[in-house]
Coordinates of C-alpha atoms and ligand atoms in Angstrom, one line a residue:
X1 CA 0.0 0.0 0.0
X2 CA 1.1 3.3 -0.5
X3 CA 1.4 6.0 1.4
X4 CA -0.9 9.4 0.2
X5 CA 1.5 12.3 0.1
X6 CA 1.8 15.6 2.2
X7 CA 0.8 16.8 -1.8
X8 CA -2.5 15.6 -1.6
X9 CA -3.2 17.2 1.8
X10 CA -1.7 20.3 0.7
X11 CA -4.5 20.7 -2.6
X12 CA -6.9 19.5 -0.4
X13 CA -6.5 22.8 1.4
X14 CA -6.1 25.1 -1.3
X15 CA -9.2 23.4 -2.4
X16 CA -10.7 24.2 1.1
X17 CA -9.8 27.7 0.9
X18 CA -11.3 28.8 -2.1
X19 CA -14.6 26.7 -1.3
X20 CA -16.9 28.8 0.9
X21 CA -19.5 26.6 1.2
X22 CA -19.9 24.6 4.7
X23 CA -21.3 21.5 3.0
X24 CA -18.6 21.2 0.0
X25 CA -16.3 21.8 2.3
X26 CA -17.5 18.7 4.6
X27 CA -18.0 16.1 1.5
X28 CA -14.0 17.3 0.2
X29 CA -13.0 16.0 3.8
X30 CA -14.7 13.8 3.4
X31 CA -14.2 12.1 0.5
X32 CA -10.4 12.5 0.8
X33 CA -10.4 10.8 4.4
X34 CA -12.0 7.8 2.8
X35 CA -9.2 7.3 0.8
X36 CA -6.3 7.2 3.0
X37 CA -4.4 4.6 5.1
X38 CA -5.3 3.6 8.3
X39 CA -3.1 5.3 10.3
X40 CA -2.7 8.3 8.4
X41 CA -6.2 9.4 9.6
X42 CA -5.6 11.1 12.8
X43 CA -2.4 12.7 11.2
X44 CA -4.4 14.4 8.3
X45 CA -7.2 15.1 10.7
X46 CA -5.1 17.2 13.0
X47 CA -3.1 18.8 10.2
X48 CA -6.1 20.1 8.7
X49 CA -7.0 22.1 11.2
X50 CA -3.6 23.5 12.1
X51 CA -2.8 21.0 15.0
X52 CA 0.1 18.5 15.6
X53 CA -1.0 17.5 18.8
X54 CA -4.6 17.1 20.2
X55 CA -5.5 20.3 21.9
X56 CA -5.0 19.0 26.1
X57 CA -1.0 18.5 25.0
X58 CA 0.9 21.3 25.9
X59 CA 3.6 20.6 23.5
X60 CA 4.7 23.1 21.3
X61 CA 6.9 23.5 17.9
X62 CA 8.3 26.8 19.6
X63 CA 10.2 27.6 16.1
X64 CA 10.6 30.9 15.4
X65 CA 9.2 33.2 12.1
X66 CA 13.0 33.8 11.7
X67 CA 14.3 30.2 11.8
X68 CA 11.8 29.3 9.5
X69 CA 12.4 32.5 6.8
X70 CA 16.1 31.7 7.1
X71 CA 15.6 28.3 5.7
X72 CA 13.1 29.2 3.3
X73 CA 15.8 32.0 2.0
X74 CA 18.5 29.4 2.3
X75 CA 17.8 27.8 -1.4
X76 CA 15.4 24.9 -0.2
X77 CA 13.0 23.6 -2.2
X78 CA 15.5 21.8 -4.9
X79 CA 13.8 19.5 -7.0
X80 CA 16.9 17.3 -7.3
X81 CA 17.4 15.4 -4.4
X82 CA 12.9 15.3 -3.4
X83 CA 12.0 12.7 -1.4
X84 CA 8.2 13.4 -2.0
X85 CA 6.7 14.4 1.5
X86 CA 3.7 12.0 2.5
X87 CA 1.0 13.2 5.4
X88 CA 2.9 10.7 8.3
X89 CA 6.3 11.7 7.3
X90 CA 5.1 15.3 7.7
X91 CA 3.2 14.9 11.0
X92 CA 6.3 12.7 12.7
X93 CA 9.2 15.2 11.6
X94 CA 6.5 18.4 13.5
X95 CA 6.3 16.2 16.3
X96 CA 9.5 15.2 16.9
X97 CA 10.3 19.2 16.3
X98 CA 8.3 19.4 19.1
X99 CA 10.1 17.1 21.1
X100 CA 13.4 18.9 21.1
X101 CA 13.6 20.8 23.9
X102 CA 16.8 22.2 25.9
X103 CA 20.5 22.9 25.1
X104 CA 20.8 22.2 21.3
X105 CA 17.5 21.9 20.4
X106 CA 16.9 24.9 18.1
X107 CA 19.9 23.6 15.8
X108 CA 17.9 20.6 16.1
X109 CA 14.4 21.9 15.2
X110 CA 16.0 24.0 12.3
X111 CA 17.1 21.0 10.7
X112 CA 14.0 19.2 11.2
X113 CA 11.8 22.3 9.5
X114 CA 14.4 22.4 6.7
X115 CA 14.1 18.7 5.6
X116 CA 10.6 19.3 5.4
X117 CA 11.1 22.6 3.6
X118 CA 13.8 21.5 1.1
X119 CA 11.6 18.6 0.0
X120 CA 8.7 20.8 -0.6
X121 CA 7.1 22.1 -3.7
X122 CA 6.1 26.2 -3.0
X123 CA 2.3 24.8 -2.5
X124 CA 3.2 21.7 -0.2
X125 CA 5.5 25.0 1.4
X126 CA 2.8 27.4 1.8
X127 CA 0.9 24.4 3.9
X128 CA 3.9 23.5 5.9
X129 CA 4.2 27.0 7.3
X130 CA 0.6 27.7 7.9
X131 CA 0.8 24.4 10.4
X132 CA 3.9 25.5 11.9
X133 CA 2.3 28.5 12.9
X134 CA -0.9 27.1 13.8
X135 CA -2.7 29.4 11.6
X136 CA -4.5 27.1 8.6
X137 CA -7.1 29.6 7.9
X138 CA -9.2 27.6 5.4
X139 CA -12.1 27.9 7.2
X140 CA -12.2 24.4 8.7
X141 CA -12.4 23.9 12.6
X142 CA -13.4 21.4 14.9
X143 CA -17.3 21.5 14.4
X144 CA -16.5 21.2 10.6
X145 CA -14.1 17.9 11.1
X146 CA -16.6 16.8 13.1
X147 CA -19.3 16.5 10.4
X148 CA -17.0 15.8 7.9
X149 CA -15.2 12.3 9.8
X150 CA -18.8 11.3 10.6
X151 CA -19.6 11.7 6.9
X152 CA -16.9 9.6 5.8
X153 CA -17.2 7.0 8.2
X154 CA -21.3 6.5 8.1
X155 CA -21.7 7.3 11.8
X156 CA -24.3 10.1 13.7
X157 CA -22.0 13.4 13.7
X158 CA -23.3 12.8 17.6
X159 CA -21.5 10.0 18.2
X160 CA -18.2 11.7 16.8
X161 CA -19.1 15.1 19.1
X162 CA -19.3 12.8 22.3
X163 CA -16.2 10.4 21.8
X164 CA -14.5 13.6 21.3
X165 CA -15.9 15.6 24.9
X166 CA -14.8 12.5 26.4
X167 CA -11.2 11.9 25.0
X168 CA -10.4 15.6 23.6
X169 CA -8.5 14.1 21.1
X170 CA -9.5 14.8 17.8
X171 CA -7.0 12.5 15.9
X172 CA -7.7 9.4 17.8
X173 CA -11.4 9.9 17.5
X174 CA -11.2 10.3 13.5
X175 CA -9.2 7.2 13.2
X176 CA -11.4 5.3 15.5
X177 CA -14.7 6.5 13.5
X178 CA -13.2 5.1 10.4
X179 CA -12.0 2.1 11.6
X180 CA -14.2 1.0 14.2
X181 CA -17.5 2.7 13.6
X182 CA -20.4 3.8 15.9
X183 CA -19.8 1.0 18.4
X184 CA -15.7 1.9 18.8
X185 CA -16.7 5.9 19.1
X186 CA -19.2 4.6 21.7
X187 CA -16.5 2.6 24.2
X188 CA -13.7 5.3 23.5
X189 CA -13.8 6.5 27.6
X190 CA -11.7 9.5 29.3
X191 CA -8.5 8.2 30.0
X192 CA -6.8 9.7 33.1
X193 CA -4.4 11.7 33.4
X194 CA -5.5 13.8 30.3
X195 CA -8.5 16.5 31.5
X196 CA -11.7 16.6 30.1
X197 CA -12.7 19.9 28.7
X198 CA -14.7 22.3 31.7
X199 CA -19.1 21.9 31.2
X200 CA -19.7 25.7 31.1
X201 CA -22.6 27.7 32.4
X202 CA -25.0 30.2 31.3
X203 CA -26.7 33.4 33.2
X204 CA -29.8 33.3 35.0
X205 CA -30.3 37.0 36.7
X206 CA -32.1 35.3 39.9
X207 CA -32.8 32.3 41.7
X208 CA -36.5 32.4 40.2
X209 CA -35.3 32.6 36.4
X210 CA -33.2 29.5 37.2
X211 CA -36.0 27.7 39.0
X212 CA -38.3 28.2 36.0
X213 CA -35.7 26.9 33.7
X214 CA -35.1 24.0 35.8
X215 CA -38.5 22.9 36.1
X216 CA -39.0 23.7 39.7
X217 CA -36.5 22.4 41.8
X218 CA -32.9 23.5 41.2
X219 CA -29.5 22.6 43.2
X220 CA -27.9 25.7 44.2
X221 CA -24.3 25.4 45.2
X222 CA -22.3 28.8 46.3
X223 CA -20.6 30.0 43.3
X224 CA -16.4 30.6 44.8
X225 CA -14.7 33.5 43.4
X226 CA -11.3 30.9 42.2
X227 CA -10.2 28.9 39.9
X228 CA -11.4 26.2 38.4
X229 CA -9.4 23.0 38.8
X230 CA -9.9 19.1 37.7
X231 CA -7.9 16.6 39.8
X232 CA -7.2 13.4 38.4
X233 CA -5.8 10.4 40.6
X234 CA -4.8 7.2 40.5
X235 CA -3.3 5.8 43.7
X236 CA -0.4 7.9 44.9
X237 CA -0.5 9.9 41.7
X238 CA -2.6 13.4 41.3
X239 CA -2.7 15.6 38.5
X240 CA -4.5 18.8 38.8
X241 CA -5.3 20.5 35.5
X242 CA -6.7 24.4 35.4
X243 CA -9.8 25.3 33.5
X244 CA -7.6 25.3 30.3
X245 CA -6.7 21.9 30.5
X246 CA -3.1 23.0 31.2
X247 CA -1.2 20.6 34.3
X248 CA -0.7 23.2 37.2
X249 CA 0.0 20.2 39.8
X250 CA 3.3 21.8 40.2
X251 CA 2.0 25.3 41.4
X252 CA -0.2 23.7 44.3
X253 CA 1.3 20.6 46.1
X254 CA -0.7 21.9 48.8
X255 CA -3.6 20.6 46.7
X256 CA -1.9 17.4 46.0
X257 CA -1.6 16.6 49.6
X258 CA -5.2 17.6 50.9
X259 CA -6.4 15.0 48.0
X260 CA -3.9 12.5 48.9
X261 CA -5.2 12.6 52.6
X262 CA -8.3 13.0 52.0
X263 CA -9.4 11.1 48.6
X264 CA -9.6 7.6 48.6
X265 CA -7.2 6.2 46.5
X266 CA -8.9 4.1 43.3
X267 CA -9.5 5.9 40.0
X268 CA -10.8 9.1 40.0
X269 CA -11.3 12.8 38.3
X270 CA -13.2 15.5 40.5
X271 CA -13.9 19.1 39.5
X272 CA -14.1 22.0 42.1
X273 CA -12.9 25.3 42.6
X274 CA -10.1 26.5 44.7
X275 CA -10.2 29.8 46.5
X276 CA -7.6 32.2 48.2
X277 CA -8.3 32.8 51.8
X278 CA -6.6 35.8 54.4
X279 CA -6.4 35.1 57.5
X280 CA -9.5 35.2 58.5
X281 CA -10.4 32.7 56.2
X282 CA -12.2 35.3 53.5
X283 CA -11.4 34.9 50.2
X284 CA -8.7 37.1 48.8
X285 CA -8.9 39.2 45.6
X286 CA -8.5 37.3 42.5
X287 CA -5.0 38.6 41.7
X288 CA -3.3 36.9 44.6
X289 CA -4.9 33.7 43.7
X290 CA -3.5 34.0 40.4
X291 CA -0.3 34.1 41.4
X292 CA -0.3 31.1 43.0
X293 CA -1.3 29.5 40.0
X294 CA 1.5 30.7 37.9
X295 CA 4.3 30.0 40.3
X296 CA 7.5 27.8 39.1
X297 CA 9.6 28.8 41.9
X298 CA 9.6 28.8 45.9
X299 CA 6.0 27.2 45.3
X300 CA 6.1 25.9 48.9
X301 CA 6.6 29.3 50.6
X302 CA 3.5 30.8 48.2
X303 CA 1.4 28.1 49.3
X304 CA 2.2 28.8 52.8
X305 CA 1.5 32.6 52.1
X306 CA -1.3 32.5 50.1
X307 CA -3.0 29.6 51.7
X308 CA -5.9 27.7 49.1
X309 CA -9.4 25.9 50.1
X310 CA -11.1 23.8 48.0
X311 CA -14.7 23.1 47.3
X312 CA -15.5 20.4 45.0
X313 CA -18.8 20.1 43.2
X314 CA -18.8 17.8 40.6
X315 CA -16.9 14.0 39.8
X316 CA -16.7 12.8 36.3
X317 CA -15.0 9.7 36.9
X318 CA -15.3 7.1 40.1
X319 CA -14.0 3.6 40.8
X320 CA -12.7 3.5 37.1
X321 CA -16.3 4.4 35.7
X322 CA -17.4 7.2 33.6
X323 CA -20.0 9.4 35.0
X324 CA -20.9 12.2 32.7
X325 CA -23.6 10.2 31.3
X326 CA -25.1 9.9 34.7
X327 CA -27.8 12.7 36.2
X328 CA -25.6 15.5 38.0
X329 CA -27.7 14.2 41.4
X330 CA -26.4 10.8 41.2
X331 CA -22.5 12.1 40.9
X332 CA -23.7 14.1 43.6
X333 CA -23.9 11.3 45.6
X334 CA -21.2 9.4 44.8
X335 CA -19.0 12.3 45.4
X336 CA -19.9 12.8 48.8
X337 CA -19.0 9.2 49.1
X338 CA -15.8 9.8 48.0
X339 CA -15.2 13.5 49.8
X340 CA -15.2 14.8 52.9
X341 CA -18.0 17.5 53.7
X342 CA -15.9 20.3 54.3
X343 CA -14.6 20.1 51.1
X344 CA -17.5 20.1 49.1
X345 CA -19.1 23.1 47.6
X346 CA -21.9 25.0 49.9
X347 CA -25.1 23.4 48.5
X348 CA -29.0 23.2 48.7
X349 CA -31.6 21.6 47.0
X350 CA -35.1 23.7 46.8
X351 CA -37.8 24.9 45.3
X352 CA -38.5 28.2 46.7
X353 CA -37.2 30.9 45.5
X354 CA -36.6 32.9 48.8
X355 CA -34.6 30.0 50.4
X356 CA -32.1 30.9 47.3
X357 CA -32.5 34.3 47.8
X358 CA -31.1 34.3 51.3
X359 CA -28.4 31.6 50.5
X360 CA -27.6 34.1 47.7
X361 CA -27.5 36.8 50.6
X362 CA -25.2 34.7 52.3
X363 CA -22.4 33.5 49.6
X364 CA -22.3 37.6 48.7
X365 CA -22.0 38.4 52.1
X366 CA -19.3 35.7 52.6
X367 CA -17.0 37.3 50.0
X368 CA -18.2 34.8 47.2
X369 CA -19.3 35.7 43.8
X370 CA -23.0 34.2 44.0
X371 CA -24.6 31.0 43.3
X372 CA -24.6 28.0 40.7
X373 CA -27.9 26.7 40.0
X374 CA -27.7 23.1 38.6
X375 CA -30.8 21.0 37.4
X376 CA -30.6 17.8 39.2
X377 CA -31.6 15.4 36.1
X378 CA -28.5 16.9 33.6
X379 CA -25.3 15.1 31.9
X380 CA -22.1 16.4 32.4
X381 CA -21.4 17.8 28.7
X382 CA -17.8 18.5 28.8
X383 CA -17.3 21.8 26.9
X384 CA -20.5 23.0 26.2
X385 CA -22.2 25.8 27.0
X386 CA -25.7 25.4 28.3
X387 CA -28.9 25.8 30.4
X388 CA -28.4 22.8 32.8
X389 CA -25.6 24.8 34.7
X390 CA -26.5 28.7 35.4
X391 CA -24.4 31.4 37.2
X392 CA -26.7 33.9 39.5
X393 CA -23.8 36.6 39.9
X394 CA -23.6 39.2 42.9
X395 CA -25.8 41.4 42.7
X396 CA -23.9 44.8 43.6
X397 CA -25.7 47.1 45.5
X398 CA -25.5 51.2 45.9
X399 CA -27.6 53.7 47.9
X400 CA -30.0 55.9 46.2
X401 CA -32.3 58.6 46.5
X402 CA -35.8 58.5 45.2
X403 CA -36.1 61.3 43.0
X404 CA -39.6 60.7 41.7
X405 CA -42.4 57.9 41.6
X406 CA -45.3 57.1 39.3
X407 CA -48.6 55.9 40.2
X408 CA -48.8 52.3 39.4
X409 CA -51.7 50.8 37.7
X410 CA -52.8 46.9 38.0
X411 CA -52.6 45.3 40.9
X412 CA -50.2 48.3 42.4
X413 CA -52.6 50.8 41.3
X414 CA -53.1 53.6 44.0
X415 CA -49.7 53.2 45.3
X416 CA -46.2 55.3 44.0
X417 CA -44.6 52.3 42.8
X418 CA -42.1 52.9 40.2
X419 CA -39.4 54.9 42.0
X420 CA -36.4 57.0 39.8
X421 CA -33.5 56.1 41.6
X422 CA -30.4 58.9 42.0
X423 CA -27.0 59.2 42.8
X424 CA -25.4 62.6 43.8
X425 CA -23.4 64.5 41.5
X426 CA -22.0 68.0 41.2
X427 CA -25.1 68.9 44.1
X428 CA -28.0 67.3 42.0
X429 CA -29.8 64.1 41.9
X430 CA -29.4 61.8 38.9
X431 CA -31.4 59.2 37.6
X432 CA -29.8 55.7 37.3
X433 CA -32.7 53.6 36.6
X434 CA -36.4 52.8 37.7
X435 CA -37.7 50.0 39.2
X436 CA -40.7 48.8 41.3
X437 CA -39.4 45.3 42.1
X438 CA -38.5 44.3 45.8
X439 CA -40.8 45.6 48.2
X440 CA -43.7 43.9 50.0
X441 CA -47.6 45.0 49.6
X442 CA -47.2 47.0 53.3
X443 CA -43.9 48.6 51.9
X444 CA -45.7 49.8 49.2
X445 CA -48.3 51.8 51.2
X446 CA -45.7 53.1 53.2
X447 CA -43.5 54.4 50.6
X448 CA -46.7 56.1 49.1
X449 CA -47.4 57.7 51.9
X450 CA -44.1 58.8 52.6
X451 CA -43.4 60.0 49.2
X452 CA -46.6 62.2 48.8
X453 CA -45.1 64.1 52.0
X454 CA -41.6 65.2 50.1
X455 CA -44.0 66.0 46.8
X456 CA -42.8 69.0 45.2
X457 CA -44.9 68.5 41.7
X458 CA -46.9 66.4 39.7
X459 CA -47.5 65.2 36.3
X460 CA -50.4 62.9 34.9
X461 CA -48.5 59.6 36.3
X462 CA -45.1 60.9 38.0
X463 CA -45.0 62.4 41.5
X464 CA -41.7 64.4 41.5
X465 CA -40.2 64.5 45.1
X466 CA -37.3 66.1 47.4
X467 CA -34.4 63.5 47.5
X468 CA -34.7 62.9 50.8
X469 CA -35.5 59.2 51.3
X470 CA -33.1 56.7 50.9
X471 CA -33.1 53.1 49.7
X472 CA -30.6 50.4 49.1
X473 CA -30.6 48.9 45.5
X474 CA -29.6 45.5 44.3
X475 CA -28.7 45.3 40.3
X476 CA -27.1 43.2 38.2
X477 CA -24.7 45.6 36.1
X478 CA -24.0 49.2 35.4
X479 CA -24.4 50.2 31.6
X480 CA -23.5 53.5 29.8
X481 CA -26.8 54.8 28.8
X482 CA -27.9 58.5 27.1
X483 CA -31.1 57.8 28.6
X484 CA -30.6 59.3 32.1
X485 CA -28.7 62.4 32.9
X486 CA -26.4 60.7 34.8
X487 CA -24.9 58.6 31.6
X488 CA -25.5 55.6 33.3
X489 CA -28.2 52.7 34.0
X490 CA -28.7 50.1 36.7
X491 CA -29.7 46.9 34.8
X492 CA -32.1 44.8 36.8
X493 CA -32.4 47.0 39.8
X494 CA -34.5 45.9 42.8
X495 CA -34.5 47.3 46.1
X496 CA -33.3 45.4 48.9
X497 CA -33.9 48.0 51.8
X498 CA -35.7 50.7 53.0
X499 CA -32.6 53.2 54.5
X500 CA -34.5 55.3 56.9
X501 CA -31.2 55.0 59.2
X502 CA -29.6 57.1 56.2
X503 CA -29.7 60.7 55.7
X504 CA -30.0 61.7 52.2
X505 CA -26.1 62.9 52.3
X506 CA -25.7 59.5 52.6
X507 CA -26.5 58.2 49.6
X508 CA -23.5 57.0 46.7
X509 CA -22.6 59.2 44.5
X510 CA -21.5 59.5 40.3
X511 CA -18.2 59.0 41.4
X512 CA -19.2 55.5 43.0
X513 CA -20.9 54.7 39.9
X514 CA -18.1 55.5 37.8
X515 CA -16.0 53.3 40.1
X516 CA -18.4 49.9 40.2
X517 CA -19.1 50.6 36.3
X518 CA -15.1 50.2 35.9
X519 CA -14.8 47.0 38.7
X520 CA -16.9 45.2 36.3
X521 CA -14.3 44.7 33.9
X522 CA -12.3 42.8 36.6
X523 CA -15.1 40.2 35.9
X524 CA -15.0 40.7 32.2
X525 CA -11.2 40.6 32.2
X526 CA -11.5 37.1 33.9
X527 CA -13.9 35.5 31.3
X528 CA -10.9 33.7 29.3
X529 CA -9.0 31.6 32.4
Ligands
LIG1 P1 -18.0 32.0 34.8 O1 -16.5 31.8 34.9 O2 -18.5 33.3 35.3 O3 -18.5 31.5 33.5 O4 -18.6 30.9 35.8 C1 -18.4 29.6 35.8 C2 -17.3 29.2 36.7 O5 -17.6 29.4 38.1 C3 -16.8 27.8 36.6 O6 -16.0 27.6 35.6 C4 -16.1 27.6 37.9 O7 -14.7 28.0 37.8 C5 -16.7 28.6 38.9 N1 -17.5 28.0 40.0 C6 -17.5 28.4 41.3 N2 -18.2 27.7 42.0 C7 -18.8 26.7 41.2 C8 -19.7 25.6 41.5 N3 -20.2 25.4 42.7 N4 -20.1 24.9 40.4 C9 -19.6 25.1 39.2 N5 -18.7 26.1 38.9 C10 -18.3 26.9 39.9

């Protein structure tokens, strides 16, 4: 049998590239993966989409733009002496390019790239570089090779999306579509040792939106301000991989001893969150936990300085066995089997809505960053981002006057129940948002009553007051808005307290605005750990 060139490959992508369409570009793939070797599958899979090495390696080619113009400049590409290139030839010289690391090695990569170079044509060239660099650009990723493998091997695009959430290696999973079919994508398991991609979580702006979603009944866990960890262990060995799949067991062998004293030892992968705490055991500002994480050197006096907790909430693998297929409740279980209590996450199972609203209250007022809500019956779906996990942030809150009110109709008609909420700022009032959300039927009445007393004028529906009363004011985020003279908006606002124990002076200011409106791009900062 012969081996199918680097050549082939290389038109393929040209071909790619100047094919816009999603489903000519799936039956190329296609068709060309149905005619190569077995064994050059997962090679051509991965080069295809600019890879060497399935994504959880953290290998590298680490070769330089320069190294690679020098050889290009240095006269390669002689026809005389061309060995023609084929796709595993190709994929073993990258990866053993990769391999060479220390004193020597960039000779040693350099000479690797060229005899690829030399023995390519200017197409096969213009390919070879675009790998080395990572950057393909012919409009083919993951989702695309997904479709196209299960095309060419007969098998539910499904069954090729889940053997790949499991194993994160795109290579093996082609190969074993083609060769094994349905049944061998079906019994490919996680292997240990290499991390399963994170199950991500959307928004819900309160405990009630989550509940609805959910059905009814939702399991909210305390949502820690850390970072996201997976620890994998097999007897005396732990690995603990961060929330990009990179191996940070190094940076916290305080970690690795907690879960070697407390863990039993069989197979096992958990997830959970590890947090910074001060001394009075309060979580510490992101930044310092950070640090931690990064740290190659004197790791053992960091970990003594910035001392972590952990607070697991989730176990994808048990006793050798897979679990992600299972209902979240029932690896709920089995991880408190397997965990102590205090070092699983904070957690309640409920219906009501209020019950969430205080344990909200009490995660924000313990220094964490809200709650999880997780429906009880869902799949752990590594990598995806959906409606079975959802994040009920903090709610920030700031002190406002009431400017106005209008008269509310419905069921709160007779009452002053939308109230313009204001910060101070150069002596005046501004409006930062309305709301009528958060007070009881008796609050109502009294904030009518109360309001009608600092009236200063009226319109058909608005009452326009002196900013005297005060109230406290939950929201979700701050948004630049022309609307309100002020330039911003509270999105979501509610309010959480009546402050007649505040004097009007009291009340936050534009400046404190300004400052919360810019803190929330310490969260958006965040988003890609
Ligand atoms: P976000 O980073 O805002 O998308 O929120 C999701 C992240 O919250 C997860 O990736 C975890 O790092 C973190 N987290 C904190 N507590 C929990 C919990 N109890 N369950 C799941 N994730 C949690």
């Amino acid at each position: 049998m012969t081996e199918t060139t680097f050549r082939a490959l290389a038109l393929l992508a040209h071909s790619l590239e100047a094919t816009p369409s999603r489903n000519e570009k799936t039956a190329l793939i296609s068709g060309f993966l149905r005619g190569l070797q077995p064994g050059e599958v997962g090679p051509a899979v991965l080069l295809l989409v600019g890879s060497i090495f399935p994504e959880f390696e953290p290998r590298s080619l680490d070769v330089g733009w320069r190294t690679v113009k020098r050889v290009l400049e240095g006269g390669g590409q002689t026809t005389l002496f061309r060995e023609a290139l084929t796709i595993n030839r190709v994929h073993g010289a990258l990866s053993d390019v990769a391999r060479r690391v220390g004193q020597g090695s960039r000779r040693a990569k350099e000479q690797l790239i060229e005899g690829l170079l030399v023995s390519a044509d200017p197409q096969e060239a213009d390919v070879l570089v675009r790998i080395i660099f990572g950057e393909m650009r012919i409009g083919v990723n993951e989702g695309l090779m997904l479709e196209a493998v299960a095309e060419a091997a007969g098998v539910p695009p499904g069954a090729v999306r889940r053997a790949l959430m499991v194993t994160g290696d795109l290579g093996k999973v082609a190969q074993a579509a083609m060769e094994l079919g349905e049944e061998g994508l079906r019994s490919m398991g996680a292997t240990l040792f290499v991390p399963l991609k994170p199950m991500l979580a959307s928004v819900a702006e309160d405990p009630e939106e989550a509940l609805e979603e959910h059905g009814g009944e939702s399991a909210f866990e305390y949502k820690y301000d850390g970072a996201r960890i997976q620890i994998h262990r097999r007897g005396g060995d732990v690995r603990v991989f961060s929330r990009r799949l990179s191996d940070v067991t190094g940076s916290l062998p305080d970690i690795v001893e907690l879960v070697g004293e407390t863990i039993p030892g069989g197979d096992v992968i958990l997830e959970g969150e590890v947090v910074a705490v001060g001394e009075n055991g309060r979580p510490l500002p992101f930044q310092d936990l950070m640090r931690r994480f990064t740290r190659v050197t004197d790791v053992q006096e960091m970990a003594q300085r910035v001392p972590l907790r952990l607070f697991l909430f989730d176990v994808l693998l048990a006793g050798g066995d897979l679990l992600i297929d299972e209902p979240y409740s029932r690896r709920w279980v089995t991880l408190e089997g397997i965990a102590p209590n205090r070092l699983l996450a904070r957690r309640l199972v409920t219906s009501d809505p209020e019950a969430a609203r205080s344990m909200l209250d009490q995660a924000l007022a313990e220094g964490h960053e809200g709650l999880m809500a997780k429906r009880l019956g869902s799949v752990y779906t590594p990598g995806t981002r959906g409606k079975a996990w959802l994040k009920i942030k903090a709610a920030e809150t700031l002190d406002v006057v009431i400017a106005a009110a209008e008269w509310g109709s419905g069921r709160r008609r007779g009452w002053l129940s939308n109230y313009h909420l204001a910060v101070w700022g150069g002596g005046e009032a501004l409006v930062i948002g309305k709301t009528f959300k958060g007070l009881t039927d008796d609050e109502f009445r009294w904030m009518t009553d109360r309001l009608r007393s600092l009236k200063t004028s009226e319109t058909d529906y608005t009452v326009h007051v002196r900013p005297e009363l005060v109230v406290e004011v939950a929201f979700n985020e701050i948004q630049r808005s022309p609307r309100y003279a002020s330039g911003y908006a509270l999105r979501f606002a509610r309010i959480t307290r009546i402050r007649e124990d505040k004097a009007p002076g009291d009340a936050d200011t534009l400046g404190k605005v300004e400052e919360l409106y810019a803190r929330q791009f310490r969260y958006k900062d965040r988003a890609g750990f």
